[in-house]
Amino acid sequence: MLTSAIKGVFGFAVIVALVAYIARPRFPDSASNHGLKTALGLSMKLTNLISHTGGMMGFSSINITRVLSNTLARSNEPNDKIKIFTTTMDGVEVLVFQPVDKSDTLRPGIVYYHGGGWVLLNPEQYSMYCQEIALQTGSVVVSVDYRMAPEYLYPIPLEDCLTATRYFMNNAEQYGVDKNKIGVKGDSAGGNLAMAVSLKLSKENNIPKLKFMSLDYPALQLFDFHLPCYKSYEDGPGFLTKKIMVRYWLLYAFGDMTYFDTLYNNKHLTKEVLASEHADHVNAKLLPENMQGDVSYRTAYNNDASVPKELYDKITDPLFAPLMASDEDLNLLPKAYVFNVEFDVLRDDGFILVNRMKKLGIDVTHSYMSTEEHGFLNFLAFDKTITEEVGRFAAFHKEAVDGK
Ligand SMILES: *[C@@H]1O[C@H](CO)[C@@H](O)[C@H](O)[C@H]1NC(C)=O
């Protein structure tokens, strides 16, 4: 009786191990930390499977994914050097990270926008990362708990970010912060929000100028889903596949998947669209030469139908897809810090932005790790190289805030 139970459990364990072995993400040797990447990849596959199954049973698959990914990315290891508290800024909830050591002068401030495809996660999952940023830069970090899609579509998440940022800049001293030493930072979808906030605020005159914008593997465009990184990493090995990324863009824009096939297959790139000035803002030719691949891939989609207006408006809106900003708009931005990783469908978004800025003579610092995958900044507890990346950001930050 007992032995047959043990046999049963053992048999089950063997099957699970076998399935995990077959389904595991396969990173090349150049990737670091294979153990963590494998565990993360398998957890995300399991999350997607459970959410999908739940969806078929009539539950909300998005809400299931939220619960599971919040658990997966939990990073609440408080640190006695940082005081953490929630408050609201003009009605928007924020999580504040405040260094506790005494400071004779007002501190710098950073407004942080978390990632998660505009759909998932919240400031708590970024607690360790934000504490590390606060510690290494001596800043007060304000992480915005913006409302998310699909319940709240664009522009509501962005508006929440703008509201909290404006409030913080106008009331900085209340938090021991110098209003002239504030910048914005975000990762992934949060990098998109950080750049959109910077573009918007650069044209507002009644608040101080932002000192910098810092974008960690940001999502900046839905104009071209055939860029080299989308081809190389369409199905992984990183957990953020092309399919998931297209879904997130559509959830943020419309809350449904009507245009999935159009975007996934670049069918919106009609002759007319490719002849527009927008086509110059996102182009594989703007990548470093060794990353360009075959740049002749982008020929007009063979149909005479035009792109639906509501889709075209989103694709070309710089506050929705910041790489659509004109050169004039890029010129108004504060000093920039861009961080990219190799195993990432969003890799080229960052490289194209950096190249466009450099060509315009804009002050931009680019940090790139060829060994990492999208999302790894959430795992500070397991990967100390993240501390080093925060160190590179801190060096940039010191210049941006204290420099002339
Ligand atoms: C998730 O759950 C909340 C609370 O029950 C609900 O209001 C919301 O509509 C759900 N979201 C989705 C996408 O189903």
PDB file of N, CA and C and ligand atoms in Angstrom, residues 59-64 66 119 149-151 251, ligand 1:
ATOM      1  N   PHE A  59     -12.649  31.686 -15.549  1.00  0.00           N
ATOM      2  CA  PHE A  59     -12.031  32.679 -14.660  1.00  0.00           C
ATOM      3  C   PHE A  59     -11.297  33.720 -15.512  1.00  0.00           C
ATOM      4  N   SER A  60     -10.904  34.817 -14.867  1.00  0.00           N
ATOM      5  CA  SER A  60     -10.154  35.829 -15.596  1.00  0.00           C
ATOM      6  C   SER A  60      -8.688  35.409 -15.671  1.00  0.00           C
ATOM      7  N   SER A  61      -8.216  35.077 -16.884  1.00  0.00           N
ATOM      8  CA  SER A  61      -6.833  34.605 -16.991  1.00  0.00           C
ATOM      9  C   SER A  61      -5.861  35.723 -16.634  1.00  0.00           C
ATOM     10  N   ILE A  62      -6.234  36.964 -16.921  1.00  0.00           N
ATOM     11  CA  ILE A  62      -5.338  38.074 -16.569  1.00  0.00           C
ATOM     12  C   ILE A  62      -5.193  38.184 -15.050  1.00  0.00           C
ATOM     13  N   ASN A  63      -6.302  38.045 -14.343  1.00  0.00           N
ATOM     14  CA  ASN A  63      -6.216  38.124 -12.875  1.00  0.00           C
ATOM     15  C   ASN A  63      -5.423  36.958 -12.295  1.00  0.00           C
ATOM     16  N   ILE A  64      -5.533  35.776 -12.906  1.00  0.00           N
ATOM     17  CA  ILE A  64      -4.731  34.643 -12.417  1.00  0.00           C
ATOM     18  C   ILE A  64      -3.253  34.940 -12.649  1.00  0.00           C
ATOM     19  N   ARG A  66      -1.872  37.773 -12.803  1.00  0.00           N
ATOM     20  CA  ARG A  66      -1.457  38.808 -11.842  1.00  0.00           C
ATOM     21  C   ARG A  66      -1.077  38.206 -10.496  1.00  0.00           C
ATOM     22  N   VAL A 119      -0.060  45.888 -17.367  1.00  0.00           N
ATOM     23  CA  VAL A 119      -1.153  44.996 -16.974  1.00  0.00           C
ATOM     24  C   VAL A 119      -0.872  44.344 -15.615  1.00  0.00           C
ATOM     25  N   ALA A 149      -4.121  48.493 -17.421  1.00  0.00           N
ATOM     26  CA  ALA A 149      -4.960  47.890 -18.456  1.00  0.00           C
ATOM     27  C   ALA A 149      -5.217  46.430 -18.068  1.00  0.00           C
ATOM     28  N   PRO A 150      -6.237  45.790 -18.600  1.00  0.00           N
ATOM     29  CA  PRO A 150      -7.215  46.330 -19.547  1.00  0.00           C
ATOM     30  C   PRO A 150      -8.371  47.073 -18.871  1.00  0.00           C
ATOM     31  N   GLU A 151      -8.403  47.091 -17.526  1.00  0.00           N
ATOM     32  CA  GLU A 151      -9.497  47.817 -16.863  1.00  0.00           C
ATOM     33  C   GLU A 151      -9.402  49.314 -17.173  1.00  0.00           C
ATOM     34  N   LEU A 251      -3.488  45.186 -25.170  1.00  0.00           N
ATOM     35  CA  LEU A 251      -4.259  45.366 -23.934  1.00  0.00           C
ATOM     36  C   LEU A 251      -4.191  46.818 -23.473  1.00  0.00           C
TER      37      LEU A 251
HETATM   38  C1  LIG B   1      -9.870  41.263 -11.972  1.00  0.00           C
HETATM   39  O1  LIG B   1     -10.557  41.231 -10.739  1.00  0.00           O
HETATM   40  C2  LIG B   1     -11.131  42.492 -10.353  1.00  0.00           C
HETATM   41  C3  LIG B   1     -11.673  42.343  -8.960  1.00  0.00           C
HETATM   42  O2  LIG B   1     -12.533  41.245  -8.858  1.00  0.00           O
HETATM   43  C4  LIG B   1     -12.169  42.913 -11.383  1.00  0.00           C
HETATM   44  O3  LIG B   1     -12.738  44.155 -11.033  1.00  0.00           O
HETATM   45  C5  LIG B   1     -11.508  42.999 -12.729  1.00  0.00           C
HETATM   46  O4  LIG B   1     -12.441  43.320 -13.724  1.00  0.00           O
HETATM   47  C6  LIG B   1     -10.791  41.700 -13.087  1.00  0.00           C
HETATM   48  N1  LIG B   1     -10.000  41.933 -14.286  1.00  0.00           N
HETATM   49  C7  LIG B   1     -10.093  41.216 -15.406  1.00  0.00           C
HETATM   50  C8  LIG B   1      -9.209  41.607 -16.538  1.00  0.00           C
HETATM   51  O5  LIG B   1     -10.814  40.264 -15.508  1.00  0.00           O
END
